Short mmCIF file of N, CA and C in Angstrom, two decimals:
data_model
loop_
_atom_site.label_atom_id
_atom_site.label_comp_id
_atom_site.label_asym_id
_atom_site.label_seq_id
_atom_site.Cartn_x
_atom_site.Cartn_y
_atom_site.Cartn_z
N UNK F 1 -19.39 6.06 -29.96
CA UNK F 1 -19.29 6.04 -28.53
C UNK F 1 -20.06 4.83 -27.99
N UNK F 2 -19.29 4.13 -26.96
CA UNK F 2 -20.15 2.87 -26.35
C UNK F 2 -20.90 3.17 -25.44
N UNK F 3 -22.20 2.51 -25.44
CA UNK F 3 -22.82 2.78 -23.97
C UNK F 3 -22.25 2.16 -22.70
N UNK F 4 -23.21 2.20 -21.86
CA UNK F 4 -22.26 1.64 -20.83
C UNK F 4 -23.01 0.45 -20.36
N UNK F 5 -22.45 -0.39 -20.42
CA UNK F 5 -22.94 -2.08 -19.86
C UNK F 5 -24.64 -2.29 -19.36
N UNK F 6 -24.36 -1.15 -18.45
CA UNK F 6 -25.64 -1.40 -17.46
C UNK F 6 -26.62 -0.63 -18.09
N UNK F 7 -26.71 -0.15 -19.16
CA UNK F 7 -27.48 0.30 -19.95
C UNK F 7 -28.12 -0.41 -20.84
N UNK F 8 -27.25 -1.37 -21.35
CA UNK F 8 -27.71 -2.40 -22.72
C UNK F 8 -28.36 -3.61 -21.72
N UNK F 9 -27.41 -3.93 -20.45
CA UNK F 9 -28.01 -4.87 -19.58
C UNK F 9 -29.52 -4.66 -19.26
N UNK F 10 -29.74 -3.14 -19.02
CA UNK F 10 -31.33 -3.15 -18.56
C UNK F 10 -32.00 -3.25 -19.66
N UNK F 11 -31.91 -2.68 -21.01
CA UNK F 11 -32.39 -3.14 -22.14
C UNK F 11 -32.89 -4.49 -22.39
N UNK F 12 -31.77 -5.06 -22.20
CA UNK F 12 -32.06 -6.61 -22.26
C UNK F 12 -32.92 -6.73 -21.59
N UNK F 13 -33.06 -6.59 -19.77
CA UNK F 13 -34.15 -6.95 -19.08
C UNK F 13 -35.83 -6.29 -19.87
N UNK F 14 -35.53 -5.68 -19.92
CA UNK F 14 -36.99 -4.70 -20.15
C UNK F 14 -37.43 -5.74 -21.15
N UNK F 15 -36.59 -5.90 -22.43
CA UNK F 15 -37.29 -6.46 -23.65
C UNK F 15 -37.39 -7.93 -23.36
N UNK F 16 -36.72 -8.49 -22.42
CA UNK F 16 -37.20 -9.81 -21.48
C UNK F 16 -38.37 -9.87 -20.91
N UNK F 17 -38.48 -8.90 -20.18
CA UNK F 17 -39.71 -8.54 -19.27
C UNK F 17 -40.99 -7.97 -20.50
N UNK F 18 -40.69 -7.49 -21.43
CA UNK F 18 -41.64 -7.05 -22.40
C UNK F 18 -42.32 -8.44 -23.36
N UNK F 19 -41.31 -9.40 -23.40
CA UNK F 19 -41.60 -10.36 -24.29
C UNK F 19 -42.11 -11.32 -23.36
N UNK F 20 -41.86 -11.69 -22.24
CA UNK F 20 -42.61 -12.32 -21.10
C UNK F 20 -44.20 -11.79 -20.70
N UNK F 21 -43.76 -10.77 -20.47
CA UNK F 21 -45.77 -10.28 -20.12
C UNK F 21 -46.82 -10.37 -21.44
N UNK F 22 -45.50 -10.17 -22.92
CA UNK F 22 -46.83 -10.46 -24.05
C UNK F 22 -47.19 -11.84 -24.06
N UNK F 23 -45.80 -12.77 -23.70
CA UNK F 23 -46.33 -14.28 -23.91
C UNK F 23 -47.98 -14.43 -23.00
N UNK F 24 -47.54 -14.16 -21.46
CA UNK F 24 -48.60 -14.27 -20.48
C UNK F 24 -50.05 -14.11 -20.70
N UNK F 25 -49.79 -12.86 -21.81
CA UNK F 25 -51.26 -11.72 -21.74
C UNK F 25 -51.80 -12.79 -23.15
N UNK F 26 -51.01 -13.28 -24.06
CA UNK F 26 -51.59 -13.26 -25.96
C UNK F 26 -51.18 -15.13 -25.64
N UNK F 27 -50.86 -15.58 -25.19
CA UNK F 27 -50.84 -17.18 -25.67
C UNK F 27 -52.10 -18.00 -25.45
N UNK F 28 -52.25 -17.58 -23.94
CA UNK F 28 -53.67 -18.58 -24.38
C UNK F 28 -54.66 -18.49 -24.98
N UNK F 29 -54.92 -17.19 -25.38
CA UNK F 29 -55.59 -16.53 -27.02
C UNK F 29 -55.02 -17.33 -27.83
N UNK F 30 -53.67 -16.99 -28.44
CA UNK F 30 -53.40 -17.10 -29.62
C UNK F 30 -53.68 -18.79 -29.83
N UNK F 31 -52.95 -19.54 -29.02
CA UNK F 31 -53.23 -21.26 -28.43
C UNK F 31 -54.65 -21.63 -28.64
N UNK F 32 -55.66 -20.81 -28.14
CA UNK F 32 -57.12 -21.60 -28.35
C UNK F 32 -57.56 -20.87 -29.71
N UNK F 33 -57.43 -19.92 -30.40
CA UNK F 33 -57.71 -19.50 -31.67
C UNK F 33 -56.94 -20.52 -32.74
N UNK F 34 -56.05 -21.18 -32.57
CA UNK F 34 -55.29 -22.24 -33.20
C UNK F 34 -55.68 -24.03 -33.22
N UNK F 35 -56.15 -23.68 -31.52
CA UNK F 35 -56.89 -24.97 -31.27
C UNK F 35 -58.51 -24.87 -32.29
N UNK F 36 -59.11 -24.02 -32.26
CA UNK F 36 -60.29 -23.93 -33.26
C UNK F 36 -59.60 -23.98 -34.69
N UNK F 37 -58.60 -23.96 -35.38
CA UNK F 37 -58.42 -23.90 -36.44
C UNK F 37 -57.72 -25.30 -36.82
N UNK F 38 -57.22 -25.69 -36.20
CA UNK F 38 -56.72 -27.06 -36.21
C UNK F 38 -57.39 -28.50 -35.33
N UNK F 39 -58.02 -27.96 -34.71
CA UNK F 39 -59.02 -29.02 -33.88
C UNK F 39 -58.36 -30.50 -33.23
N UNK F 40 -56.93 -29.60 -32.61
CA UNK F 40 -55.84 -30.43 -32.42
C UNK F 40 -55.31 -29.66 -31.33
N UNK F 41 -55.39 -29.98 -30.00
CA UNK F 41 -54.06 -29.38 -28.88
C UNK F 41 -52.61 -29.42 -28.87
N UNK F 42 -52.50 -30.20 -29.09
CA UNK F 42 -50.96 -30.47 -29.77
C UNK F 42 -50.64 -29.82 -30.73
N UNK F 43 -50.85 -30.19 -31.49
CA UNK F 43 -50.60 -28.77 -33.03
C UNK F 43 -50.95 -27.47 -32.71
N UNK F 44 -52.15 -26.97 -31.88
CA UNK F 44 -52.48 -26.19 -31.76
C UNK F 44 -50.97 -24.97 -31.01
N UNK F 45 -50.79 -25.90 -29.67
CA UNK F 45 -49.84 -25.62 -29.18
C UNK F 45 -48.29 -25.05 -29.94
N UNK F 46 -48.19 -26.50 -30.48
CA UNK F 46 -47.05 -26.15 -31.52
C UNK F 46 -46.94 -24.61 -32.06
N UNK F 47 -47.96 -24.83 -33.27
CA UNK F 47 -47.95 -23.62 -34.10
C UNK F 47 -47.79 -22.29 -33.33
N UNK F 48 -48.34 -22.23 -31.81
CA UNK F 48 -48.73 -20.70 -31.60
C UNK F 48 -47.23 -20.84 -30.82
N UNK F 49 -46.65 -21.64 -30.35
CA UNK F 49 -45.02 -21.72 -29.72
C UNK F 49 -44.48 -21.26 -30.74
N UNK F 50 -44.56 -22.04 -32.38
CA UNK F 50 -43.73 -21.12 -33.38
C UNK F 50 -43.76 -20.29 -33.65
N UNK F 51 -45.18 -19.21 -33.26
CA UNK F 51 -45.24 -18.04 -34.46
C UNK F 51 -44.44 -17.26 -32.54
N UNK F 52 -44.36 -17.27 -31.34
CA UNK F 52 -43.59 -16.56 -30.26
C UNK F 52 -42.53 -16.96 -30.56
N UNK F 53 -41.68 -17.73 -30.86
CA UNK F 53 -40.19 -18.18 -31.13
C UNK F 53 -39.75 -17.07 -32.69
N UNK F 54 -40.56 -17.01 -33.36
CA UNK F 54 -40.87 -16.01 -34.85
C UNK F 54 -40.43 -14.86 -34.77
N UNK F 55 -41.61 -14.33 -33.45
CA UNK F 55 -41.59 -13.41 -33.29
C UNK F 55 -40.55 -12.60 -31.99
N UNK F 56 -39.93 -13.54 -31.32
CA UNK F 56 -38.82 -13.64 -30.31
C UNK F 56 -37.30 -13.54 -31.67
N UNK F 57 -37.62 -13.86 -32.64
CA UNK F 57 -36.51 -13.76 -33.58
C UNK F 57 -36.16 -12.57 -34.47
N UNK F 58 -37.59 -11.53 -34.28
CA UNK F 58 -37.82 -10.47 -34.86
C UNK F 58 -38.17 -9.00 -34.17
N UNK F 59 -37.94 -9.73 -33.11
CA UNK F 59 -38.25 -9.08 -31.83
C UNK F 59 -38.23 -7.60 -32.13
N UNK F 60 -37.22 -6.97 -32.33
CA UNK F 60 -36.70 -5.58 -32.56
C UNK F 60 -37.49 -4.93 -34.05
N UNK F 61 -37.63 -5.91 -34.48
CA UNK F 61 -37.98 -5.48 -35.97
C UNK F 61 -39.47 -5.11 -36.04
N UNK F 62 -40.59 -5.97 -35.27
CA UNK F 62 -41.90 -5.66 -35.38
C UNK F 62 -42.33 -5.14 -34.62
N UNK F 63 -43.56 -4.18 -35.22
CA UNK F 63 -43.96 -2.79 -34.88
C UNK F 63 -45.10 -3.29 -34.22
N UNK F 64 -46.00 -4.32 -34.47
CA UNK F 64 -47.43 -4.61 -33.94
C UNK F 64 -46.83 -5.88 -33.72
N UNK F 65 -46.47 -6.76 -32.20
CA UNK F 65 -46.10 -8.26 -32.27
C UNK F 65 -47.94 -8.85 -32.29
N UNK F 66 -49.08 -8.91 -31.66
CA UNK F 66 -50.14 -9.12 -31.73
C UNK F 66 -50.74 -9.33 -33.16
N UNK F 67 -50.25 -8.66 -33.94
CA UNK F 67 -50.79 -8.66 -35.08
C UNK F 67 -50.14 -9.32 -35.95
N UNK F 68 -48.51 -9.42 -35.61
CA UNK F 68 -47.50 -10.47 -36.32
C UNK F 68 -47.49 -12.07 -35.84
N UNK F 69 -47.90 -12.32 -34.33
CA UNK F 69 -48.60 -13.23 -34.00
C UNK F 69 -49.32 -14.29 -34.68
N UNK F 70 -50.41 -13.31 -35.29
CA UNK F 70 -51.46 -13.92 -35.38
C UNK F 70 -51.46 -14.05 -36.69
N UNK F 71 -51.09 -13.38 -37.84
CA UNK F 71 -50.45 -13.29 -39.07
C UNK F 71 -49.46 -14.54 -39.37
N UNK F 72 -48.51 -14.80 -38.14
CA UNK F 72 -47.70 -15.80 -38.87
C UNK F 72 -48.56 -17.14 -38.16
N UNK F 73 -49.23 -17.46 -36.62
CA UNK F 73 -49.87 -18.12 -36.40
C UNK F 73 -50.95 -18.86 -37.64
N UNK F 74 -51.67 -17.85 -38.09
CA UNK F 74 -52.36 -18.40 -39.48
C UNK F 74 -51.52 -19.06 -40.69
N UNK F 75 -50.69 -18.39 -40.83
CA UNK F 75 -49.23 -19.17 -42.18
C UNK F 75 -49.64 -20.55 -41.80
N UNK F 76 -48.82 -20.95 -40.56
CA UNK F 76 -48.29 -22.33 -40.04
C UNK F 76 -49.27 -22.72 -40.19
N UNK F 77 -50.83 -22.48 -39.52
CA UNK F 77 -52.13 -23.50 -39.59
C UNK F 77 -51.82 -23.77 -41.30
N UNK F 78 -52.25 -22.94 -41.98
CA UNK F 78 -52.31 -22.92 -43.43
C UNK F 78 -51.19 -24.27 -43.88
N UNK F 79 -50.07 -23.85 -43.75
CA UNK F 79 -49.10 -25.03 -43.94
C UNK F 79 -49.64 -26.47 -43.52
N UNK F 80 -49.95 -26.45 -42.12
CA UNK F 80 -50.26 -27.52 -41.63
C UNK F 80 -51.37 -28.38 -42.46
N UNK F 81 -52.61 -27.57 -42.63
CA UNK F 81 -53.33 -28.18 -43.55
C UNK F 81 -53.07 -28.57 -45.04
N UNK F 82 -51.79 -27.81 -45.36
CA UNK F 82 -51.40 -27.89 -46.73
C UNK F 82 -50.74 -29.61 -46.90
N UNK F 83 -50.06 -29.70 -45.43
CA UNK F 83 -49.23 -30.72 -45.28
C UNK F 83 -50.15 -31.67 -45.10
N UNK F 84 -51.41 -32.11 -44.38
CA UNK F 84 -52.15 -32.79 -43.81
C UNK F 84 -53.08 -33.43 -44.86
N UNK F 85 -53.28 -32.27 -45.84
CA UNK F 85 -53.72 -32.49 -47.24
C UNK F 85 -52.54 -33.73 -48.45
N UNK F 86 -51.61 -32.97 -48.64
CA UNK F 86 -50.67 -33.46 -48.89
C UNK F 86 -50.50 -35.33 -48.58
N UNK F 87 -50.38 -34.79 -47.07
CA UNK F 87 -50.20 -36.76 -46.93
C UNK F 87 -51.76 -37.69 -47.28
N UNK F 88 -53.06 -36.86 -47.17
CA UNK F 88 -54.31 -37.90 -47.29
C UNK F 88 -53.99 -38.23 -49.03
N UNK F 89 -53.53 -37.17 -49.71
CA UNK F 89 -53.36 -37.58 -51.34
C UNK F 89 -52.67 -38.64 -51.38
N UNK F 90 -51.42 -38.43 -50.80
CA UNK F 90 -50.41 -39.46 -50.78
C UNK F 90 -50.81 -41.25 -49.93
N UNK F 91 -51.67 -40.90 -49.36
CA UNK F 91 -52.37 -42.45 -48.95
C UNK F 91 -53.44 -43.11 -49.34
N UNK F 92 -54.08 -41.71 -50.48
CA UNK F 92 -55.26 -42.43 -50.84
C UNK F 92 -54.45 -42.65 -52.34
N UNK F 93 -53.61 -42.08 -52.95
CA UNK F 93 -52.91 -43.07 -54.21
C UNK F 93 -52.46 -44.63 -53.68
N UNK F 94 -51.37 -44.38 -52.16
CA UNK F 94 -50.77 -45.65 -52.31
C UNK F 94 -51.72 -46.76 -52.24
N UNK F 95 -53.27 -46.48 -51.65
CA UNK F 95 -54.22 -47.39 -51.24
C UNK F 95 -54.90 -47.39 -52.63
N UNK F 96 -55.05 -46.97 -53.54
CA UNK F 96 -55.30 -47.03 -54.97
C UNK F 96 -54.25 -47.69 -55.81
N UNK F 97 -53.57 -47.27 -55.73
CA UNK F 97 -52.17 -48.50 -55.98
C UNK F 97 -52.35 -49.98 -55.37
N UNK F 98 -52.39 -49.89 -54.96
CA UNK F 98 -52.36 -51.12 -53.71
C UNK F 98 -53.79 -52.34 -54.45
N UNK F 99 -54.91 -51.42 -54.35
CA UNK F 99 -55.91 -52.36 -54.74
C UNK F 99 -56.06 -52.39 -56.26
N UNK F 100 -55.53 -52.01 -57.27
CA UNK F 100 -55.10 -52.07 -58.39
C UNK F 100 -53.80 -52.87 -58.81
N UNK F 101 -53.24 -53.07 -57.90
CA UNK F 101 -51.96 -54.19 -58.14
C UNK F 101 -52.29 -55.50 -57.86
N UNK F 102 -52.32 -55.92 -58.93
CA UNK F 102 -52.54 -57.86 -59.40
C UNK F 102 -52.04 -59.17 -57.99
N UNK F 103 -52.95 -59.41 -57.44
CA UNK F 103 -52.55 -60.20 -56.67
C UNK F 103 -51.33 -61.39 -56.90
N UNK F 104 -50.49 -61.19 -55.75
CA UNK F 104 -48.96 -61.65 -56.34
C UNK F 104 -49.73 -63.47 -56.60
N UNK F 105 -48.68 -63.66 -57.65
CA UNK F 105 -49.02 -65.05 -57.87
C UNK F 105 -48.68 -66.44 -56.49
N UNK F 106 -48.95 -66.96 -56.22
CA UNK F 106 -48.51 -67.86 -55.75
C UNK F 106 -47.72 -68.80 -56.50
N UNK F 107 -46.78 -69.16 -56.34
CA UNK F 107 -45.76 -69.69 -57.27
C UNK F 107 -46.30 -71.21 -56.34
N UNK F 108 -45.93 -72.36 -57.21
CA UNK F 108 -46.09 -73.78 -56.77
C UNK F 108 -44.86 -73.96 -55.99
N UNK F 109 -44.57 -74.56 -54.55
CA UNK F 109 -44.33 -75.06 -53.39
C UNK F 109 -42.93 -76.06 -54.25
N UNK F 110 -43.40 -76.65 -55.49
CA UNK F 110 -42.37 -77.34 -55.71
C UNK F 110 -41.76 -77.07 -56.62
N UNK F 111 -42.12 -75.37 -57.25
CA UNK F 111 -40.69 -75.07 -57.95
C UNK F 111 -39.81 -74.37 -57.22
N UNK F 112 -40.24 -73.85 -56.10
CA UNK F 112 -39.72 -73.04 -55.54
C UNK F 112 -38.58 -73.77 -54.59
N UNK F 113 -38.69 -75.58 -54.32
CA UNK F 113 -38.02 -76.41 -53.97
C UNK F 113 -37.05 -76.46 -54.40
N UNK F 114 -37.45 -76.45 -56.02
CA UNK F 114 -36.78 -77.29 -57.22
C UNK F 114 -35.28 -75.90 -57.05
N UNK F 115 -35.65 -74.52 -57.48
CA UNK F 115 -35.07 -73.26 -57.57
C UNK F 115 -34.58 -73.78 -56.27
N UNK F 116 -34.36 -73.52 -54.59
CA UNK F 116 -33.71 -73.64 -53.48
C UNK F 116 -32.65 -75.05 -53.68
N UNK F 117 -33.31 -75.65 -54.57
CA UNK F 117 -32.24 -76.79 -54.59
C UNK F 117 -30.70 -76.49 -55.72
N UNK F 118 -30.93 -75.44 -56.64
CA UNK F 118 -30.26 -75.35 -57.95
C UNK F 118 -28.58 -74.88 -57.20
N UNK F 119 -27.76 -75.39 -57.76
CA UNK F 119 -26.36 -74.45 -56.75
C UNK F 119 -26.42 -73.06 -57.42
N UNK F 120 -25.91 -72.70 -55.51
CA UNK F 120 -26.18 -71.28 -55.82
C UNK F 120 -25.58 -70.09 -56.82
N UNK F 121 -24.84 -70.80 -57.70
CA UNK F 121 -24.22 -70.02 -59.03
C UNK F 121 -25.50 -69.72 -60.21
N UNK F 122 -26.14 -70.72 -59.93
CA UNK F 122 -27.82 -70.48 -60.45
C UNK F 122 -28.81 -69.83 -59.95
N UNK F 123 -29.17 -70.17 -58.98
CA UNK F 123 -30.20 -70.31 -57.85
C UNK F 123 -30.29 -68.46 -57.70
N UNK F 124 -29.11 -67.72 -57.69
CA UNK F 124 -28.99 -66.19 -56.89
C UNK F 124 -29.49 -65.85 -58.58
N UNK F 125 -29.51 -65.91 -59.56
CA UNK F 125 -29.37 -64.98 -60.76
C UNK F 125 -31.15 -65.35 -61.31
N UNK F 126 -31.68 -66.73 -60.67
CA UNK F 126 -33.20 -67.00 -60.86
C UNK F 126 -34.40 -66.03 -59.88
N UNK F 127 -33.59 -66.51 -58.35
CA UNK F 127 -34.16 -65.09 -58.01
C UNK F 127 -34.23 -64.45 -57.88
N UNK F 128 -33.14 -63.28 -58.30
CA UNK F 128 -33.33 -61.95 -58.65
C UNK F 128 -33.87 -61.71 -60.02
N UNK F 129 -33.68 -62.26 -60.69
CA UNK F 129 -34.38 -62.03 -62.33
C UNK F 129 -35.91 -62.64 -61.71
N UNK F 130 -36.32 -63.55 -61.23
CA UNK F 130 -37.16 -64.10 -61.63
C UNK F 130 -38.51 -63.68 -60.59
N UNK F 131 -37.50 -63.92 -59.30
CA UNK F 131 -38.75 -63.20 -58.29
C UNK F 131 -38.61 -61.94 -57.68
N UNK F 132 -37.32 -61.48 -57.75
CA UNK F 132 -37.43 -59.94 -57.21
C UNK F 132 -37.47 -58.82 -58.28
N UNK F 133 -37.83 -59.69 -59.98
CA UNK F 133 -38.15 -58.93 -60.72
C UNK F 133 -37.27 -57.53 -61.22
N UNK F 134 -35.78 -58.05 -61.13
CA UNK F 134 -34.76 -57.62 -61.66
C UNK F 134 -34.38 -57.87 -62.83
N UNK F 135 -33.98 -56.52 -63.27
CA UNK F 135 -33.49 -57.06 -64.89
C UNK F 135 -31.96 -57.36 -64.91
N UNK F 136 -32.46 -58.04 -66.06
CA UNK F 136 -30.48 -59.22 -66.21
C UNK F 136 -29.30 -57.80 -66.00
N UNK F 137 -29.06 -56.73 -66.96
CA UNK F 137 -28.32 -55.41 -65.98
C UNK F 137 -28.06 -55.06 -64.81
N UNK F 138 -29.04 -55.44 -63.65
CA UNK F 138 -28.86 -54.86 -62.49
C UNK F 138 -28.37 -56.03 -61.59
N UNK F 139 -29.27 -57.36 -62.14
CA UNK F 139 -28.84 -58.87 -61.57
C UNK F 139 -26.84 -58.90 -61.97
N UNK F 140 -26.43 -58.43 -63.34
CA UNK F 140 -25.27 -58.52 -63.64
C UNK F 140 -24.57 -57.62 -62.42
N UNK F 141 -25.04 -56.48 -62.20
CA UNK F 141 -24.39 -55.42 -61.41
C UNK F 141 -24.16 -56.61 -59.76
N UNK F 142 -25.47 -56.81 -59.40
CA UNK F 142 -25.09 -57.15 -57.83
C UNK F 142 -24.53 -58.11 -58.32
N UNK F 143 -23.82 -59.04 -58.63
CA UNK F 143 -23.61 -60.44 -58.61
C UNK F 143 -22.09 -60.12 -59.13
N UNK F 144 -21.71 -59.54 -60.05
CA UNK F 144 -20.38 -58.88 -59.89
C UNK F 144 -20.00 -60.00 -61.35
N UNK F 145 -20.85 -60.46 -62.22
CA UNK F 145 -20.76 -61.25 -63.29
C UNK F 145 -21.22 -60.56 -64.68
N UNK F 146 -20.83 -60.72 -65.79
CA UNK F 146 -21.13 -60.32 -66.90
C UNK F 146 -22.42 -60.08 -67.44
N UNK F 147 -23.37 -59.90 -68.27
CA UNK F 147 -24.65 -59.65 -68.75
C UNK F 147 -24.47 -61.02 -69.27
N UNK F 148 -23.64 -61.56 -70.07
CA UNK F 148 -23.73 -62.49 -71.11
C UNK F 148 -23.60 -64.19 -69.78
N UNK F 149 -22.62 -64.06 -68.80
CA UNK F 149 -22.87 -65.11 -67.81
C UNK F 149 -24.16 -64.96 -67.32
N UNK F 150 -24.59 -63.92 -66.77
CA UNK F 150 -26.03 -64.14 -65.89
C UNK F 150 -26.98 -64.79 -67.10
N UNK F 151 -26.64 -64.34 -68.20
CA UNK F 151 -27.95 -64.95 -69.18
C UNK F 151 -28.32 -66.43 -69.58
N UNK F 152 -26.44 -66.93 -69.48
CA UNK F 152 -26.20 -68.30 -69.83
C UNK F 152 -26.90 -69.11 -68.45
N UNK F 153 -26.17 -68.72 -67.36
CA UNK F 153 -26.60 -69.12 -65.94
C UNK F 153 -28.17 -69.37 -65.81
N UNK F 154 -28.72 -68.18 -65.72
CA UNK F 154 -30.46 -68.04 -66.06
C UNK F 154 -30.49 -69.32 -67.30
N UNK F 155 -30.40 -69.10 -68.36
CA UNK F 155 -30.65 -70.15 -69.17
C UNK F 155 -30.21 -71.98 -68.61
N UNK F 156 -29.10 -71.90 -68.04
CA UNK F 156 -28.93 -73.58 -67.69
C UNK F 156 -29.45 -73.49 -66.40
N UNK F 157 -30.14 -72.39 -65.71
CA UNK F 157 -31.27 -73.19 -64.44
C UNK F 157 -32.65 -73.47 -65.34
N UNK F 158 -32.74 -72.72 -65.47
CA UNK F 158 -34.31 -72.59 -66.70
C UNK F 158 -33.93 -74.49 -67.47
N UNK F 159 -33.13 -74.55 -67.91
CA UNK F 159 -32.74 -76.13 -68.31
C UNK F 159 -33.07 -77.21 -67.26
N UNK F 160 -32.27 -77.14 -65.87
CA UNK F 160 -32.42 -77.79 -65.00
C UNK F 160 -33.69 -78.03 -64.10
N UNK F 161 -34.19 -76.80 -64.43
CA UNK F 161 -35.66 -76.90 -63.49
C UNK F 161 -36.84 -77.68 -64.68
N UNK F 162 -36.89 -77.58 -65.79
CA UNK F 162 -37.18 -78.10 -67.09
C UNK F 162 -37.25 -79.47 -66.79
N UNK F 163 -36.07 -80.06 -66.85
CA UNK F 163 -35.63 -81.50 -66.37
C UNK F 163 -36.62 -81.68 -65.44
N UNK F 164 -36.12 -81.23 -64.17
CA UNK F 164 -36.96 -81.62 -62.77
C UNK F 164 -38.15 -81.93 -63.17
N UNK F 165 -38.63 -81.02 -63.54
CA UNK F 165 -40.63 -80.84 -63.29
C UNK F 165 -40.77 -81.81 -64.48
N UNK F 166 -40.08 -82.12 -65.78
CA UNK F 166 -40.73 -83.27 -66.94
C UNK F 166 -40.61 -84.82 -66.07
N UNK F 167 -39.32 -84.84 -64.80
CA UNK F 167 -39.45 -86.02 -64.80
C UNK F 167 -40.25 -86.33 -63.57
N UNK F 168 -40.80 -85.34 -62.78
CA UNK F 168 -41.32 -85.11 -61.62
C UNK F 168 -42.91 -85.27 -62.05
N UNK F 169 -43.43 -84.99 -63.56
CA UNK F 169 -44.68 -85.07 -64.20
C UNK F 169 -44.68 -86.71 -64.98
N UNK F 170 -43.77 -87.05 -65.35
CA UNK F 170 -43.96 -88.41 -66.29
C UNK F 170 -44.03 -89.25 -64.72
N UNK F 171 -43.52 -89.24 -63.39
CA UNK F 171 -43.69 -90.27 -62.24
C UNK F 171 -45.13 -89.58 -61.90
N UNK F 172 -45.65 -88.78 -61.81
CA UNK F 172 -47.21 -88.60 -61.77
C UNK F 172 -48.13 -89.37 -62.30
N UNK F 173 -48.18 -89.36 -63.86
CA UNK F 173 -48.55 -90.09 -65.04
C UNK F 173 -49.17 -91.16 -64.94
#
């Protein structure tokens, strides 16, 4: 048997009106008990908006909302710090990384001439092998050329830059 409209309609209101006066009466509790746990207004905020949206989702289902509140309010802090934790690990490796990685070389001004000058059937397979520290496989992949061309290629710039710099050193001399 169906009820009748204006029955489920006032339902609705009531548990509107029920979930409105708990927000009123328990948020700025639940909000500054969050703000002490996170020592953050913003987050603070957040979290205690999620655990009423939680509990606006379970509405019917929980027997104590005050106590489910504050139950899932604690989860999220917990998370939060889990997460907050999480990223300081993750920045104090990359900054350990970072000062453990070999200061990049400075390459000399005039090979890097010599390489910008090579045609670029050379020139693309030197710097990806050579300075973006690609291997001849992947240099073969972007370049859309064989393993055995990129190697020859690499090999007759490696020739040509050879040349350059012996005759670029004997006019030094």
């Amino acid at each position: 048997m169906k009820r009748p409209r204006s029955l489920s309609r006032s339902r609705a209101r009531s548990r509107d009106e029920a979930a409105s006066e708990l927000f009123t009466a328990l948020y700025p509790r639940l909000a500054g008990w969050c703000r002490r746990l996170v020592d953050d207004d913003e987050t603070a905020h957040e979290v205690a908006s999620e655990a009423f949206t939680r509990l606006w989702s379970r509405w019917t289902k929980v027997e104590e909302p005050q106590g489910f509140l504050y139950v899932t309010a604690a989860n999220l802090v917990r998370d939060h710090w889990r997460k907050v934790e999480r990223e300081r690990r993750a920045m104090r490796r990359a900054q350990t990384e970072e000062a453990l990685r070999p200061a990049p070389e400075q390459g000399d001004p005039s090979v890097m001439l010599l390489v910008q000058a090579l045609p670029e059937r050379l020139r693309v397979p030197i710097l990806l092998h050579y300075y973006a520290d690609m291997p001849i496989r992947q240099v073969s992949a972007l370049t859309g050329r064989k393993e055995g061309t990129v190697k020859a290629d690499l090999h007759a710039a490696r020739e040509l830059l050879r040349a350059h710099l012996r005759r670029s050193l004997d006019h030094t001399l």
